[in-house]
Short mmCIF file of C-alpha atoms in Angstrom, two decimals:
data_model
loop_
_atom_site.label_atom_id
_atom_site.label_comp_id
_atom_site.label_asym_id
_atom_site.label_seq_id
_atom_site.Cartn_x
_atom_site.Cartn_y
_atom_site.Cartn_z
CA UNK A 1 18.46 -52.07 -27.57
CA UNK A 2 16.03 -51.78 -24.49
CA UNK A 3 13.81 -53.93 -23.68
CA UNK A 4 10.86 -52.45 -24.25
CA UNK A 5 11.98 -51.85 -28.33
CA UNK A 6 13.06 -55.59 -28.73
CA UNK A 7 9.65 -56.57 -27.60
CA UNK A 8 7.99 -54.66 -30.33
CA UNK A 9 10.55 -55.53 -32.83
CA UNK A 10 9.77 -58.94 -31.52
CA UNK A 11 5.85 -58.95 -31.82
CA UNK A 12 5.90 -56.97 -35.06
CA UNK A 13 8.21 -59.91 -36.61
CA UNK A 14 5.99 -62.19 -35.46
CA UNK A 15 2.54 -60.45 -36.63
CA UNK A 16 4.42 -59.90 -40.33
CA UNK A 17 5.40 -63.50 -40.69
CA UNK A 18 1.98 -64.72 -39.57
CA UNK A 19 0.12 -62.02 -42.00
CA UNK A 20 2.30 -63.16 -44.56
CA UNK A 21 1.49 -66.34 -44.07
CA UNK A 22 -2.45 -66.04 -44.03
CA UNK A 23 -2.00 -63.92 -46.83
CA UNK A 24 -0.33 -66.70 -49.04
CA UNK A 25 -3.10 -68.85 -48.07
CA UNK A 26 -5.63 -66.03 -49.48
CA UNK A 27 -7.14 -64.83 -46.49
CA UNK A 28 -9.27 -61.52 -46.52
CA UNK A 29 -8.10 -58.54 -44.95
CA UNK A 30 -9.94 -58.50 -41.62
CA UNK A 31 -8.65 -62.22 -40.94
CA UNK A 32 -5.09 -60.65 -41.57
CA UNK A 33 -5.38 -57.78 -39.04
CA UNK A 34 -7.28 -59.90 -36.41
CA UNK A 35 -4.24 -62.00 -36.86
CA UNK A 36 -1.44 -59.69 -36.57
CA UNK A 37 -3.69 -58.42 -33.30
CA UNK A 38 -3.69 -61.71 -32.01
CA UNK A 39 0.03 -62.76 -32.91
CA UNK A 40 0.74 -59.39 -31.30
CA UNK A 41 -1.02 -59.90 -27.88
CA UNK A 42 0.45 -63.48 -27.78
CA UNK A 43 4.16 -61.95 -28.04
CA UNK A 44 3.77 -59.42 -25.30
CA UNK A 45 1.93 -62.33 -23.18
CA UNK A 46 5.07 -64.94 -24.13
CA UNK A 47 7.36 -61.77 -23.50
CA UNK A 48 6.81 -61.25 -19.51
CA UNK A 49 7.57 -58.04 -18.23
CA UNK A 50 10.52 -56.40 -19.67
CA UNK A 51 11.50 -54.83 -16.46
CA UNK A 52 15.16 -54.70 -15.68
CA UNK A 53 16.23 -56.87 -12.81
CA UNK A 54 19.59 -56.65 -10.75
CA UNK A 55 20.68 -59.75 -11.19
CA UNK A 56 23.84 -59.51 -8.58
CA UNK A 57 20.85 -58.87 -5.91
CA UNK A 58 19.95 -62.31 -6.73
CA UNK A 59 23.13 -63.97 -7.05
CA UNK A 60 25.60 -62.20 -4.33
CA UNK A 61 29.39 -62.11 -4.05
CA UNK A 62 28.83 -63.99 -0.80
CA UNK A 63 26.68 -66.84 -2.84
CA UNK A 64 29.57 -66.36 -5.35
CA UNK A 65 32.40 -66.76 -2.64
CA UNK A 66 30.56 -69.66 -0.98
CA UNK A 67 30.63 -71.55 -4.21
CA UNK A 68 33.84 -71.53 -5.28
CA UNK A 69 35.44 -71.78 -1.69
CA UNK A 70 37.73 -68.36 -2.58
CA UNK A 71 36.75 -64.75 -3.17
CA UNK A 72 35.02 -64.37 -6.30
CA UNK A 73 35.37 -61.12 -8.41
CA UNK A 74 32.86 -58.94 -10.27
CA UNK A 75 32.78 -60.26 -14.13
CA UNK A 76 31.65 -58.37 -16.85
CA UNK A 77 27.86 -58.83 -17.97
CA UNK A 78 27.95 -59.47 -21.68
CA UNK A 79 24.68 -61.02 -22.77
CA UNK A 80 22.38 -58.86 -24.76
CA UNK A 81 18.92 -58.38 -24.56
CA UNK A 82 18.15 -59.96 -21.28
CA UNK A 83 16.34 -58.30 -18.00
CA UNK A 84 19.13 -58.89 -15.57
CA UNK A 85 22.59 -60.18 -15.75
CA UNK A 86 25.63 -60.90 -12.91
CA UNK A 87 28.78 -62.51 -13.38
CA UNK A 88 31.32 -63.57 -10.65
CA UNK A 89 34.67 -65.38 -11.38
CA UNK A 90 37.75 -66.74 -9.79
CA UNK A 91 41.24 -66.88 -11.29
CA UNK A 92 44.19 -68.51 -10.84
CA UNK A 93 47.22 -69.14 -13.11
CA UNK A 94 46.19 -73.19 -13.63
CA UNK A 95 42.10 -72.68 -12.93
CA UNK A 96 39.00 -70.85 -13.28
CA UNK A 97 35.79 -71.19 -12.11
CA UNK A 98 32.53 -69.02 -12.75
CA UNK A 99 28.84 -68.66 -11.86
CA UNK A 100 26.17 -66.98 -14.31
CA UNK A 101 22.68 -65.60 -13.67
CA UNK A 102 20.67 -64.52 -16.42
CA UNK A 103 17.07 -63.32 -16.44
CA UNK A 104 15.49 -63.09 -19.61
CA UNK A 105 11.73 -61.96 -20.35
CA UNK A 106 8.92 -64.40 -20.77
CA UNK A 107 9.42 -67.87 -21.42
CA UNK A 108 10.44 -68.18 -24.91
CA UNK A 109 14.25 -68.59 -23.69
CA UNK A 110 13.35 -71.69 -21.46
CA UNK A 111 13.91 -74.62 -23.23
CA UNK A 112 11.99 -77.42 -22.82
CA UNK A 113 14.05 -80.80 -23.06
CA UNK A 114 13.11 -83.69 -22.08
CA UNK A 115 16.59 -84.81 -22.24
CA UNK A 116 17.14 -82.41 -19.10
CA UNK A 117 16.62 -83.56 -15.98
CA UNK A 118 13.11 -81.54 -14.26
CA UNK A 119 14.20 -80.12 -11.11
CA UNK A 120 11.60 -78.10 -8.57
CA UNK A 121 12.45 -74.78 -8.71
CA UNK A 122 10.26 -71.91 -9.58
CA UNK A 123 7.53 -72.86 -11.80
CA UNK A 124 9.43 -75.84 -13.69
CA UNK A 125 13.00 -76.39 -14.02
CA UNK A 126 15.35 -78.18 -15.34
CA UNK A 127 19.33 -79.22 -14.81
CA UNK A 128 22.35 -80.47 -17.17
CA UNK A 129 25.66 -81.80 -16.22
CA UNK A 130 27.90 -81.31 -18.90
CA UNK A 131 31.65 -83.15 -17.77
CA UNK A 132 33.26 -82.57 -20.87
CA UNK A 133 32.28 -78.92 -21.15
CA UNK A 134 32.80 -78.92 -17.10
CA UNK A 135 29.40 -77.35 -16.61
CA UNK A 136 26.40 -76.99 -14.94
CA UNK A 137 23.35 -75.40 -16.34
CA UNK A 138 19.87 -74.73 -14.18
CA UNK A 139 17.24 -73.01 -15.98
CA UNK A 140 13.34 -72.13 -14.55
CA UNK A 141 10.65 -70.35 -15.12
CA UNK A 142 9.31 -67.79 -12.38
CA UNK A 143 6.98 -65.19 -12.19
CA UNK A 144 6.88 -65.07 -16.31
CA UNK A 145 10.35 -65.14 -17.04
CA UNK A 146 13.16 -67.91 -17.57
CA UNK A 147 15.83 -67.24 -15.44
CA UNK A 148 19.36 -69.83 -15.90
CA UNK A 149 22.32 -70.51 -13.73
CA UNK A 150 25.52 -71.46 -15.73
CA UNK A 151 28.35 -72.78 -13.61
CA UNK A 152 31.60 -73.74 -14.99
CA UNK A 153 35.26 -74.02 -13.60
CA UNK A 154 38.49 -75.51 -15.90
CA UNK A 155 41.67 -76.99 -14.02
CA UNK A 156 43.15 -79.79 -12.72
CA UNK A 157 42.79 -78.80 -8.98
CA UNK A 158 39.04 -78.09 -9.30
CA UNK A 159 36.89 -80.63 -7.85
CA UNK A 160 34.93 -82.86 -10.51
CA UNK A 161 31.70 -80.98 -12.15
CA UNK A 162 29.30 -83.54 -10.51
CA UNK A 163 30.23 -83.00 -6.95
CA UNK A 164 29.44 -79.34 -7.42
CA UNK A 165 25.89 -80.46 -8.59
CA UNK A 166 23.82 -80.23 -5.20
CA UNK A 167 25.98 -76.59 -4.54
CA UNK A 168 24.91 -75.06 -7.26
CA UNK A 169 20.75 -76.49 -7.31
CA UNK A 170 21.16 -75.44 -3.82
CA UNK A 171 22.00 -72.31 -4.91
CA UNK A 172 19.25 -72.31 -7.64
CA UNK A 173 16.73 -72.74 -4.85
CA UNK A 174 17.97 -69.99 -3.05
CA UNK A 175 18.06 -67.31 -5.70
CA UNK A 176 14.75 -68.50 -6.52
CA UNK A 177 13.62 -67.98 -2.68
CA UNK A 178 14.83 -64.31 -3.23
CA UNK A 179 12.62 -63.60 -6.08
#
Protein backbone atom coordinates (compact mmCIF):
# COMPACT_ATOMS: atom_id res chain seq x y z
CA UNK A 1 0.00 0.00 0.00
CA UNK A 2 1.57 3.51 -0.85
CA UNK A 3 1.82 5.96 1.16
CA UNK A 4 -0.29 8.30 0.01
CA UNK A 5 -3.51 5.50 0.30
CA UNK A 6 -2.54 4.55 3.97
CA UNK A 7 -2.80 8.16 4.85
CA UNK A 8 -6.33 8.38 3.71
CA UNK A 9 -7.21 5.04 4.99
CA UNK A 10 -5.62 6.49 8.05
CA UNK A 11 -7.56 9.89 8.33
CA UNK A 12 -10.82 8.35 7.14
CA UNK A 13 -10.52 5.75 10.24
CA UNK A 14 -9.94 8.37 12.30
CA UNK A 15 -12.85 10.88 11.07
CA UNK A 16 -15.39 7.56 11.29
CA UNK A 17 -14.45 6.72 14.81
CA UNK A 18 -14.67 10.35 15.92
CA UNK A 19 -18.22 10.83 13.96
CA UNK A 20 -19.25 7.82 15.53
CA UNK A 21 -18.44 8.94 18.56
CA UNK A 22 -20.17 12.48 18.46
CA UNK A 23 -22.91 10.76 17.02
CA UNK A 24 -23.48 8.45 20.14
CA UNK A 25 -23.34 11.47 22.16
CA UNK A 26 -26.30 13.00 19.87
CA UNK A 27 -24.62 15.59 18.09
CA UNK A 28 -26.32 17.32 15.00
CA UNK A 29 -25.13 16.78 11.69
CA UNK A 30 -23.03 19.87 10.97
CA UNK A 31 -21.02 19.20 14.37
CA UNK A 32 -20.40 15.64 12.80
CA UNK A 33 -18.98 16.83 9.45
CA UNK A 34 -17.01 19.79 11.00
CA UNK A 35 -15.61 16.97 12.99
CA UNK A 36 -14.68 14.45 10.53
CA UNK A 37 -13.09 17.82 8.66
CA UNK A 38 -11.21 18.55 11.56
CA UNK A 39 -10.15 14.87 12.59
CA UNK A 40 -9.22 14.75 8.91
CA UNK A 41 -6.87 17.83 8.71
CA UNK A 42 -5.33 16.74 12.09
CA UNK A 43 -4.31 13.21 10.46
CA UNK A 44 -2.66 14.60 7.40
CA UNK A 45 -0.94 17.32 9.84
CA UNK A 46 0.18 14.23 12.43
CA UNK A 47 0.99 12.27 9.09
CA UNK A 48 4.11 14.46 7.69
CA UNK A 49 4.83 14.15 4.23
CA UNK A 50 4.47 10.79 2.82
CA UNK A 51 7.33 11.21 0.50
CA UNK A 52 9.56 8.24 0.00
CA UNK A 53 13.02 8.63 1.40
CA UNK A 54 16.22 6.47 0.53
CA UNK A 55 17.01 5.47 3.58
CA UNK A 56 20.60 3.73 2.59
CA UNK A 57 21.49 7.54 1.51
CA UNK A 58 21.18 8.18 5.09
CA UNK A 59 22.65 5.27 6.61
CA UNK A 60 25.68 4.12 4.13
CA UNK A 61 27.54 0.82 3.78
CA UNK A 62 30.56 2.83 4.89
CA UNK A 63 28.51 4.03 8.24
CA UNK A 64 27.45 0.32 8.20
CA UNK A 65 31.14 -1.04 7.82
CA UNK A 66 32.45 1.49 10.36
CA UNK A 67 30.10 0.14 12.94
CA UNK A 68 30.54 -3.22 12.98
CA UNK A 69 34.42 -3.09 12.32
CA UNK A 70 33.84 -5.73 9.09
CA UNK A 71 32.08 -5.29 5.76
CA UNK A 72 28.52 -5.11 6.20
CA UNK A 73 26.09 -6.50 3.51
CA UNK A 74 22.88 -5.15 1.95
CA UNK A 75 19.78 -6.67 4.12
CA UNK A 76 16.49 -6.93 2.97
CA UNK A 77 13.98 -3.97 3.88
CA UNK A 78 10.92 -5.62 5.34
CA UNK A 79 8.92 -3.06 7.27
CA UNK A 80 5.69 -1.96 5.75
CA UNK A 81 4.27 1.22 5.42
CA UNK A 82 7.16 3.41 6.24
CA UNK A 83 8.86 6.36 3.97
CA UNK A 84 12.32 4.93 3.84
CA UNK A 85 13.95 1.80 4.96
CA UNK A 86 17.91 0.33 4.84
CA UNK A 87 19.23 -2.63 6.35
CA UNK A 88 22.95 -3.69 6.61
CA UNK A 89 24.17 -6.92 8.37
CA UNK A 90 27.19 -8.94 9.16
CA UNK A 91 27.42 -12.72 9.46
CA UNK A 92 29.46 -15.09 10.79
CA UNK A 93 28.92 -18.77 11.76
CA UNK A 94 28.96 -17.85 15.87
CA UNK A 95 27.69 -13.89 15.42
CA UNK A 96 25.63 -11.35 13.89
CA UNK A 97 25.35 -7.93 14.12
CA UNK A 98 22.89 -5.39 12.33
CA UNK A 99 21.99 -1.71 11.98
CA UNK A 100 18.31 -0.45 11.04
CA UNK A 101 17.05 2.90 9.74
CA UNK A 102 13.54 3.48 9.42
CA UNK A 103 11.69 6.65 8.46
CA UNK A 104 8.20 6.69 9.04
CA UNK A 105 5.67 9.70 8.31
CA UNK A 106 4.65 12.18 10.93
CA UNK A 107 5.10 11.63 14.42
CA UNK A 108 2.56 9.23 15.47
CA UNK A 109 5.36 6.34 15.39
CA UNK A 110 7.63 8.27 17.93
CA UNK A 111 7.00 7.16 21.16
CA UNK A 112 7.17 9.22 23.89
CA UNK A 113 8.63 7.43 27.12
CA UNK A 114 9.74 8.86 29.76
CA UNK A 115 11.36 5.72 30.70
CA UNK A 116 13.78 6.44 27.61
CA UNK A 117 16.55 8.33 28.04
CA UNK A 118 16.07 12.12 25.87
CA UNK A 119 18.97 12.42 23.71
CA UNK A 120 19.60 15.74 21.30
CA UNK A 121 19.08 14.74 18.07
CA UNK A 122 16.72 16.19 15.58
CA UNK A 123 13.81 17.75 17.16
CA UNK A 124 13.67 15.38 20.40
CA UNK A 125 15.05 12.04 20.81
CA UNK A 126 15.33 9.45 22.74
CA UNK A 127 17.74 6.15 23.41
CA UNK A 128 17.27 2.48 25.01
CA UNK A 129 19.82 -0.02 25.91
CA UNK A 130 18.34 -3.22 25.93
CA UNK A 131 21.37 -6.01 27.26
CA UNK A 132 19.23 -8.83 27.32
CA UNK A 133 17.72 -8.26 23.90
CA UNK A 134 21.48 -6.98 22.93
CA UNK A 135 20.08 -3.79 21.47
CA UNK A 136 20.16 -0.39 20.90
CA UNK A 137 17.26 1.67 19.84
CA UNK A 138 17.49 5.70 18.88
CA UNK A 139 14.39 7.20 17.75
CA UNK A 140 13.75 11.29 16.78
CA UNK A 141 11.69 13.37 15.32
CA UNK A 142 12.92 15.62 12.28
CA UNK A 143 11.48 17.67 9.83
CA UNK A 144 7.82 15.98 10.66
CA UNK A 145 8.69 12.54 10.71
CA UNK A 146 10.07 9.92 13.39
CA UNK A 147 12.94 8.40 12.10
CA UNK A 148 14.65 5.16 14.53
CA UNK A 149 17.97 3.47 14.54
CA UNK A 150 17.82 -0.23 15.76
CA UNK A 151 21.19 -1.80 16.41
CA UNK A 152 21.61 -5.27 17.48
CA UNK A 153 24.47 -7.95 17.24
CA UNK A 154 24.19 -11.78 19.05
CA UNK A 155 27.54 -13.75 19.88
CA UNK A 156 29.96 -14.38 22.23
CA UNK A 157 32.84 -12.49 20.43
CA UNK A 158 30.78 -9.29 20.01
CA UNK A 159 31.70 -6.59 22.26
CA UNK A 160 29.05 -5.85 25.14
CA UNK A 161 25.80 -3.74 23.86
CA UNK A 162 26.78 -0.75 26.10
CA UNK A 163 30.17 -0.08 24.71
CA UNK A 164 28.57 0.24 21.30
CA UNK A 165 26.28 2.99 22.84
CA UNK A 166 28.29 6.30 21.95
CA UNK A 167 28.97 4.45 18.15
CA UNK A 168 25.78 4.16 17.35
CA UNK A 169 24.27 7.96 18.96
CA UNK A 170 27.25 9.04 17.12
CA UNK A 171 25.94 7.65 14.28
CA UNK A 172 22.37 8.95 15.06
CA UNK A 173 23.82 12.44 14.97
CA UNK A 174 25.30 11.96 11.81
CA UNK A 175 22.41 10.59 9.81
CA UNK A 176 20.54 13.29 11.33
CA UNK A 177 23.29 15.93 10.01
CA UNK A 178 22.48 14.41 6.50
CA UNK A 179 18.88 15.13 6.58
Amino acid sequence: MNNKIMRMVLAAALALVLALALAACGEDEVSVDEAIDKAVEQAEEQLGTGEEIDACELLTQKDANDLFRKEATKGTPNTPMVLGECVWEWDSETSNQSVILMVQAGELFYVDDPALESVDIGDRGNIEVNEAAEMIFIQWVQDGNTYSLNYFSIGDDMPEITSMRSDVEALAEEISGRI
